Every structure is written in structure tokens, then in C-alpha cells.
Amino acid sequence: MPISDSQISDWIRAFAAAVAENKKYLTELDSAIGDADHGINMSRGMQAVLAKLDARQAADIGDLLKTVGMTLVSTVGGAGGPLYGTLFLQMGTSAAGKPELSDDEWAAALAAGVAGVQRRGKAEPGDKTMIDALVPAVEAVKSALAEGSALDEALRRSAEAAREGMTATIPLVARKGRASYLGERSANHQDPGATSSWLLLQAAADTLAAKDSQQR
Ligand code: ADP
Ligand code: MG
């Protein structure tokens, strides 16, 4: 059962809601190892995205995701916003012209987005960044689908892998981004970007395999 254009839009709205709800938490995490703006940045960016979605005419999923990416790139300063912008832009390129996405096309789009973040930010797993949540999420969705799992199960495992990746950033010493300036003092804090990335994958699990996909 394919993922529809309106489910992708629900996913983006659910992420915006989760970011708004966790704005203070994300900023607190960033105050420990950064400059206390991650929640503020992401929330400002996602509010701008919501305004764009409200004004948007129905088009294909690639177009929708590119709009999200361009809005984040143009409204959010710092490292996090442009990296999320790249994620959505690359997902949009992968989904170009598609009115709906098969399970495998979802996995491919997510993988393309995460590869774009890695090309742009040059972070590897273990560097204490959003990549620590995103890469395991891509691997989990791919392996679940390869084993024949249904989309809802694959999305659940993907979100769970992101959550584990997020938690695993706590003991790490940051090697990329602002937190890396702290050296050893960055250890024992959860990475803010990995936390927002978990929210993104949890929002996907909550929206993309929802009841309307089972009705079809
Ligand atoms: P800034 O660091 O410019 O204040 P944010 O606070 O919005 O930007 O985002 C910080 C998050 O960005 C970090 O927690 C980390 O997850 C992520 N990040 C920073 N640099 C990189 C990078 N090179 N690659 C991937 N993610 C990164
Ligand atoms: Mg910051």
C-alpha cells in the first residue's frame, strides 16, 4: 500500500508539531553542548514550512519535499537547519514526479536524504550528530523491508533505531559541529540534532502507515 501525498504532508505537520512541543527541550539540550538555539531554529523553520504547506497547491511528493527543504534552508541559520534542508531536498529529488511512494521508494528517499546530510556535513556515525539517529533509521527500514515486514512494522523499527541512536550519543565526544569545540566536555550529554531526528522518524511511524493506508 503506497504512501500518499497527503500522508507525506501529515508527516511534515506531525514533525512540526513535535518540534514545537519539544522546542524548550531541544534548546536545553543545545544549551549544554552548543549555543542554546536548536529548538528555536527548528521551530522557526517548521513554522515557515507550515505556512508554505497551507498555501501550496497539490503537486507531486518530490515537489512537496523540495518546498520543505528550500524553506528550511532559507529560514534557518546555523548548522542544523541547512542540514535538515538538505535532507528534505535530497528526499525530494529521489521522489521527483511521484504522486505516491512504495515502501521501497520511501526507504530509498530517506536513504538519499541522509546521504545528502553526510555529503554536506561530513559526519560519520559516532561523531555525535543527527547522523547517529538517521543512519540506523535508514538501515532499520531497509532491513525490515528486505525481511518482508509490512510498512508499519518497518517504520516502527526505523523510529526505534533512531531512538537508540539518539540515546547512544550521550557518552560520545563530539567530533563535528559546535559541540566539538568542547572536546571531552561534550560527553554525557544527548545530542540535540539526534533528538530532533528521532522526532522526525517517530512522526513518520505515526503518520505514514496510519489507518488510511490500511483502508486501501
Ligand atoms: P548550530 O550548531 O549552528 O547552533 P543547531 O543548534 O540548530 O545549529 O543544530 C545543532 C545540531 O546540528 C547538532 O546537535 C548536530 O546534531 C547537528 N550537526 C552539527 N554539525 C553537523 C554536521 N557536520 N553533520 C551532521 N550534523 C551536524
Ligand atoms: Mg545550536
mmCIF file of C-alpha atoms and ligand atoms in Angstrom:
data_model
loop_
_atom_site.group_PDB
_atom_site.id
_atom_site.type_symbol
_atom_site.label_atom_id
_atom_site.label_comp_id
_atom_site.label_asym_id
_atom_site.label_seq_id
_atom_site.Cartn_x
_atom_site.Cartn_y
_atom_site.Cartn_z
ATOM 1 C CA MET A 1 0.000 0.000 0.000
ATOM 2 C CA PRO A 2 1.708 3.180 -1.171
ATOM 3 C CA ILE A 3 2.335 6.308 0.854
ATOM 4 C CA SER A 4 0.177 9.158 -0.431
ATOM 5 C CA ASP A 5 0.952 12.817 -0.961
ATOM 6 C CA SER A 6 -1.357 13.716 1.925
ATOM 7 C CA GLN A 7 0.395 11.273 4.260
ATOM 8 C CA ILE A 8 3.735 12.918 3.472
ATOM 9 C CA SER A 9 2.149 16.231 4.262
ATOM 10 C CA ASP A 10 0.766 14.762 7.538
ATOM 11 C CA TRP A 11 4.289 13.582 8.360
ATOM 12 C CA ILE A 12 5.717 17.084 7.900
ATOM 13 C CA ARG A 13 2.917 18.577 10.011
ATOM 14 C CA ALA A 14 3.455 15.964 12.732
ATOM 15 C CA PHE A 15 7.181 16.757 12.768
ATOM 16 C CA ALA A 16 6.412 20.479 13.029
ATOM 17 C CA ALA A 17 4.078 19.757 15.956
ATOM 18 C CA ALA A 18 6.675 17.564 17.696
ATOM 19 C CA VAL A 19 9.353 20.222 17.247
ATOM 20 C CA ALA A 20 7.024 22.897 18.640
ATOM 21 C CA GLU A 21 6.137 20.684 21.587
ATOM 22 C CA ASN A 22 9.807 19.911 22.276
ATOM 23 C CA LYS A 23 11.185 23.349 21.459
ATOM 24 C CA LYS A 24 12.306 24.036 25.015
ATOM 25 C CA TYR A 25 13.762 20.528 25.456
ATOM 26 C CA LEU A 26 15.781 20.731 22.212
ATOM 27 C CA THR A 27 17.093 24.143 23.196
ATOM 28 C CA GLU A 28 18.039 22.887 26.665
ATOM 29 C CA LEU A 29 19.986 20.016 25.113
ATOM 30 C CA ASP A 30 21.736 22.532 22.853
ATOM 31 C CA SER A 31 22.495 24.814 25.801
ATOM 32 C CA ALA A 32 24.589 22.026 27.349
ATOM 33 C CA ILE A 33 26.859 21.425 24.340
ATOM 34 C CA GLY A 34 26.055 24.185 21.851
ATOM 35 C CA ASP A 35 24.550 27.643 21.748
ATOM 36 C CA ALA A 36 21.022 27.014 23.018
ATOM 37 C CA ASP A 37 19.176 27.564 19.764
ATOM 38 C CA HIS A 38 18.334 24.175 18.227
ATOM 39 C CA GLY A 39 14.699 24.152 19.382
ATOM 40 C CA ILE A 40 14.282 27.803 18.406
ATOM 41 C CA ASN A 41 15.881 27.228 14.974
ATOM 42 C CA MET A 42 13.890 24.116 14.126
ATOM 43 C CA SER A 43 10.654 25.531 15.404
ATOM 44 C CA ARG A 44 11.045 28.760 13.408
ATOM 45 C CA GLY A 45 11.885 26.735 10.300
ATOM 46 C CA MET A 46 8.984 24.327 10.664
ATOM 47 C CA GLN A 47 6.514 27.180 11.283
ATOM 48 C CA ALA A 48 7.655 28.681 7.971
ATOM 49 C CA VAL A 49 7.206 25.251 6.365
ATOM 50 C CA LEU A 50 3.641 25.015 7.707
ATOM 51 C CA ALA A 51 2.788 28.392 6.186
ATOM 52 C CA LYS A 52 4.137 27.158 2.825
ATOM 53 C CA LEU A 53 2.160 23.899 3.058
ATOM 54 C CA ASP A 54 -1.046 25.784 3.769
ATOM 55 C CA ALA A 55 -0.558 27.900 0.645
ATOM 56 C CA ARG A 56 0.506 25.025 -1.578
ATOM 57 C CA GLN A 57 -1.434 23.522 -4.489
ATOM 58 C CA ALA A 58 -1.403 19.745 -4.809
ATOM 59 C CA ALA A 59 1.587 18.566 -6.803
ATOM 60 C CA ASP A 60 3.830 15.523 -6.500
ATOM 61 C CA ILE A 61 5.695 14.309 -3.425
ATOM 62 C CA GLY A 62 9.077 15.368 -4.785
ATOM 63 C CA ASP A 63 7.824 18.911 -5.186
ATOM 64 C CA LEU A 64 6.384 18.922 -1.669
ATOM 65 C CA LEU A 65 9.625 17.705 -0.087
ATOM 66 C CA LYS A 66 11.710 20.188 -2.087
ATOM 67 C CA THR A 67 9.489 23.014 -0.853
ATOM 68 C CA VAL A 68 10.099 21.869 2.729
ATOM 69 C CA GLY A 69 13.856 21.713 2.131
ATOM 70 C CA MET A 70 14.103 25.102 0.436
ATOM 71 C CA THR A 71 12.051 26.722 3.182
ATOM 72 C CA LEU A 72 14.337 25.319 5.887
ATOM 73 C CA VAL A 73 17.478 26.356 4.036
ATOM 74 C CA SER A 74 16.182 29.895 3.603
ATOM 75 C CA THR A 75 14.699 30.439 7.075
ATOM 76 C CA VAL A 76 17.051 28.657 9.479
ATOM 77 C CA GLY A 77 20.576 29.763 10.282
ATOM 78 C CA GLY A 78 23.258 27.653 11.930
ATOM 79 C CA ALA A 79 24.199 24.091 11.058
ATOM 80 C CA GLY A 80 21.032 22.174 11.884
ATOM 81 C CA GLY A 81 18.555 23.985 9.613
ATOM 82 C CA PRO A 82 20.574 23.756 6.393
ATOM 83 C CA LEU A 83 21.353 20.093 7.152
ATOM 84 C CA TYR A 84 17.642 19.331 7.556
ATOM 85 C CA GLY A 85 17.072 21.410 4.429
ATOM 86 C CA THR A 86 19.479 19.149 2.555
ATOM 87 C CA LEU A 87 17.746 16.055 3.920
ATOM 88 C CA PHE A 88 14.372 17.160 2.520
ATOM 89 C CA LEU A 89 15.820 18.495 -0.750
ATOM 90 C CA GLN A 90 17.554 15.177 -1.455
ATOM 91 C CA MET A 91 14.460 13.223 -0.455
ATOM 92 C CA GLY A 92 12.547 15.449 -2.886
ATOM 93 C CA THR A 93 14.972 14.683 -5.697
ATOM 94 C CA SER A 94 14.601 10.976 -5.003
ATOM 95 C CA ALA A 95 10.789 11.299 -5.043
ATOM 96 C CA ALA A 96 10.666 13.659 -8.049
ATOM 97 C CA GLY A 97 7.464 13.353 -10.075
ATOM 98 C CA LYS A 98 5.963 10.690 -7.812
ATOM 99 C CA PRO A 99 2.325 11.092 -6.710
ATOM 100 C CA GLU A 100 2.809 8.302 -4.151
ATOM 101 C CA LEU A 101 5.688 6.242 -2.750
ATOM 102 C CA SER A 102 6.002 2.497 -2.433
ATOM 103 C CA ASP A 103 7.618 1.172 0.755
ATOM 104 C CA ASP A 104 10.920 0.756 -1.088
ATOM 105 C CA GLU A 105 10.651 4.230 -2.587
ATOM 106 C CA TRP A 106 10.216 5.634 0.928
ATOM 107 C CA ALA A 107 13.343 3.799 2.093
ATOM 108 C CA ALA A 108 15.246 4.996 -0.987
ATOM 109 C CA ALA A 109 14.152 8.608 -0.483
ATOM 110 C CA LEU A 110 15.126 8.556 3.190
ATOM 111 C CA ALA A 111 18.488 6.999 2.303
ATOM 112 C CA ALA A 112 19.088 9.693 -0.336
ATOM 113 C CA GLY A 113 18.238 12.416 2.182
ATOM 114 C CA VAL A 114 20.590 11.022 4.808
ATOM 115 C CA ALA A 115 23.368 10.558 2.232
ATOM 116 C CA GLY A 116 22.910 14.239 1.355
ATOM 117 C CA VAL A 117 23.324 15.235 5.015
ATOM 118 C CA GLN A 118 26.500 13.169 5.183
ATOM 119 C CA ARG A 119 27.906 14.723 1.995
ATOM 120 C CA ARG A 120 27.185 18.197 3.266
ATOM 121 C CA GLY A 121 28.164 17.816 6.931
ATOM 122 C CA LYS A 122 30.882 15.174 6.563
ATOM 123 C CA ALA A 123 29.802 13.455 9.798
ATOM 124 C CA GLU A 124 30.062 9.717 10.303
ATOM 125 C CA PRO A 125 28.143 7.612 12.820
ATOM 126 C CA GLY A 126 29.812 8.079 16.209
ATOM 127 C CA ASP A 127 30.598 11.789 15.689
ATOM 128 C CA LYS A 128 27.673 12.731 17.991
ATOM 129 C CA THR A 129 25.359 14.355 15.440
ATOM 130 C CA MET A 130 21.958 13.801 13.853
ATOM 131 C CA ILE A 131 23.693 11.187 11.688
ATOM 132 C CA ASP A 132 23.784 8.889 14.743
ATOM 133 C CA ALA A 133 19.983 8.719 14.665
ATOM 134 C CA LEU A 134 19.475 8.931 10.894
ATOM 135 C CA VAL A 135 21.861 6.245 9.635
ATOM 136 C CA PRO A 136 20.496 3.478 11.915
ATOM 137 C CA ALA A 137 16.956 4.541 10.946
ATOM 138 C CA VAL A 138 17.748 4.058 7.247
ATOM 139 C CA GLU A 139 19.411 0.705 7.910
ATOM 140 C CA ALA A 140 16.477 -0.469 10.021
ATOM 141 C CA VAL A 141 13.796 0.416 7.485
ATOM 142 C CA LYS A 142 15.776 -1.224 4.682
ATOM 143 C CA SER A 143 16.447 -4.436 6.552
ATOM 144 C CA ALA A 144 12.871 -4.672 7.828
ATOM 145 C CA LEU A 145 11.502 -4.338 4.280
ATOM 146 C CA ALA A 146 14.079 -6.798 2.945
ATOM 147 C CA GLU A 147 12.849 -9.305 5.537
ATOM 148 C CA GLY A 148 9.313 -8.838 4.251
ATOM 149 C CA SER A 149 7.953 -6.677 7.059
ATOM 150 C CA ALA A 150 4.925 -4.507 6.386
ATOM 151 C CA LEU A 151 5.444 -0.746 6.218
ATOM 152 C CA ASP A 152 4.043 -0.042 9.694
ATOM 153 C CA GLU A 153 6.468 -2.533 11.249
ATOM 154 C CA ALA A 154 9.389 -1.198 9.169
ATOM 155 C CA LEU A 155 8.588 2.381 10.244
ATOM 156 C CA ARG A 156 8.331 1.333 13.893
ATOM 157 C CA ARG A 157 11.736 -0.331 13.719
ATOM 158 C CA SER A 158 13.186 2.694 11.951
ATOM 159 C CA ALA A 159 11.921 5.047 14.685
ATOM 160 C CA GLU A 160 13.185 2.691 17.385
ATOM 161 C CA ALA A 161 16.636 2.562 15.746
ATOM 162 C CA ALA A 162 16.672 6.377 15.646
ATOM 163 C CA ARG A 163 15.760 6.492 19.345
ATOM 164 C CA GLU A 164 18.557 4.071 20.208
ATOM 165 C CA GLY A 165 20.999 6.061 18.060
ATOM 166 C CA MET A 166 19.930 9.240 19.846
ATOM 167 C CA THR A 167 20.469 7.698 23.289
ATOM 168 C CA ALA A 168 23.814 6.297 22.184
ATOM 169 C CA THR A 169 25.077 9.859 21.562
ATOM 170 C CA ILE A 170 25.089 10.549 25.335
ATOM 171 C CA PRO A 171 28.552 9.121 26.163
ATOM 172 C CA LEU A 172 30.134 10.255 22.890
ATOM 173 C CA VAL A 173 32.661 13.045 22.464
ATOM 174 C CA ALA A 174 31.533 15.313 19.603
ATOM 175 C CA ARG A 175 33.704 15.403 16.512
ATOM 176 C CA LYS A 176 31.522 17.650 14.333
ATOM 177 C CA GLY A 177 29.640 20.887 14.773
ATOM 178 C CA ARG A 178 29.677 23.374 17.623
ATOM 179 C CA ALA A 179 29.726 20.663 20.320
ATOM 180 C CA SER A 180 33.140 19.508 19.054
ATOM 181 C CA TYR A 181 34.635 22.782 20.377
ATOM 182 C CA LEU A 182 34.011 21.396 23.884
ATOM 183 C CA GLY A 183 36.129 18.293 23.327
ATOM 184 C CA GLU A 184 35.786 15.813 26.201
ATOM 185 C CA ARG A 185 33.300 18.105 27.937
ATOM 186 C CA SER A 186 30.745 17.258 25.264
ATOM 187 C CA ALA A 187 30.431 13.733 26.715
ATOM 188 C CA ASN A 188 27.470 12.804 28.953
ATOM 189 C CA HIS A 189 25.012 14.970 27.036
ATOM 190 C CA GLN A 190 22.475 13.870 24.440
ATOM 191 C CA ASP A 191 22.941 15.457 21.034
ATOM 192 C CA PRO A 192 20.141 17.903 20.166
ATOM 193 C CA GLY A 193 20.189 17.164 16.423
ATOM 194 C CA ALA A 194 19.986 13.403 17.013
ATOM 195 C CA THR A 195 16.999 14.140 19.238
ATOM 196 C CA SER A 196 15.134 16.145 16.581
ATOM 197 C CA SER A 197 15.965 13.393 14.069
ATOM 198 C CA TRP A 198 14.331 10.839 16.345
ATOM 199 C CA LEU A 199 11.239 13.087 16.444
ATOM 200 C CA LEU A 200 11.286 13.104 12.623
ATOM 201 C CA LEU A 201 11.343 9.296 12.373
ATOM 202 C CA GLN A 202 8.792 8.892 15.151
ATOM 203 C CA ALA A 203 6.495 11.285 13.257
ATOM 204 C CA ALA A 204 6.950 9.088 10.164
ATOM 205 C CA ALA A 205 5.952 5.975 12.118
ATOM 206 C CA ASP A 206 2.899 7.805 13.449
ATOM 207 C CA THR A 207 1.639 9.108 10.104
ATOM 208 C CA LEU A 208 2.869 7.111 7.103
ATOM 209 C CA ALA A 209 1.354 3.757 7.980
ATOM 210 C CA ALA A 210 -1.788 5.195 9.531
ATOM 211 C CA LYS A 211 -5.250 3.731 9.145
ATOM 212 C CA ASP A 212 -5.947 5.251 5.721
ATOM 213 C CA SER A 213 -3.153 3.157 4.214
ATOM 214 C CA GLN A 214 -4.830 0.047 5.605
ATOM 215 C CA GLN A 215 -8.178 1.019 4.111
ATOM 216 C CA ARG A 216 -6.825 0.909 0.580
HETATM 217 P P1 ADP B 1 24.173 25.270 15.391
HETATM 218 O O1 ADP B 1 25.095 24.182 15.824
HETATM 219 O O2 ADP B 1 24.727 26.034 14.234
HETATM 220 O O3 ADP B 1 23.750 26.142 16.522
HETATM 221 P P2 ADP B 1 21.700 23.826 15.643
HETATM 222 O O4 ADP B 1 21.841 24.117 17.085
HETATM 223 O O5 ADP B 1 20.385 24.137 15.018
HETATM 224 O O6 ADP B 1 22.849 24.557 14.816
HETATM 225 O O7 ADP B 1 21.965 22.280 15.376
HETATM 226 C C1 ADP B 1 22.941 21.570 16.099
HETATM 227 C C2 ADP B 1 22.907 20.125 15.636
HETATM 228 O O8 ADP B 1 23.332 20.033 14.292
HETATM 229 C C3 ADP B 1 23.841 19.225 16.403
HETATM 230 O O9 ADP B 1 23.224 18.747 17.589
HETATM 231 C C4 ADP B 1 24.162 18.122 15.430
HETATM 232 O O10 ADP B 1 23.257 17.034 15.564
HETATM 233 C C5 ADP B 1 23.928 18.765 14.093
HETATM 234 N N1 ADP B 1 25.184 18.943 13.380
HETATM 235 C C6 ADP B 1 26.107 19.920 13.576
HETATM 236 N N2 ADP B 1 27.134 19.771 12.700
HETATM 237 C C7 ADP B 1 26.839 18.680 11.949
HETATM 238 C C8 ADP B 1 27.486 18.001 10.868
HETATM 239 N N3 ADP B 1 28.650 18.429 10.374
HETATM 240 N N4 ADP B 1 26.876 16.900 10.346
HETATM 241 C C9 ADP B 1 25.695 16.478 10.830
HETATM 242 N N5 ADP B 1 25.041 17.077 11.830
HETATM 243 C C10 ADP B 1 25.596 18.153 12.391
HETATM 244 MG MG MG B 2 22.819 25.478 18.217
#
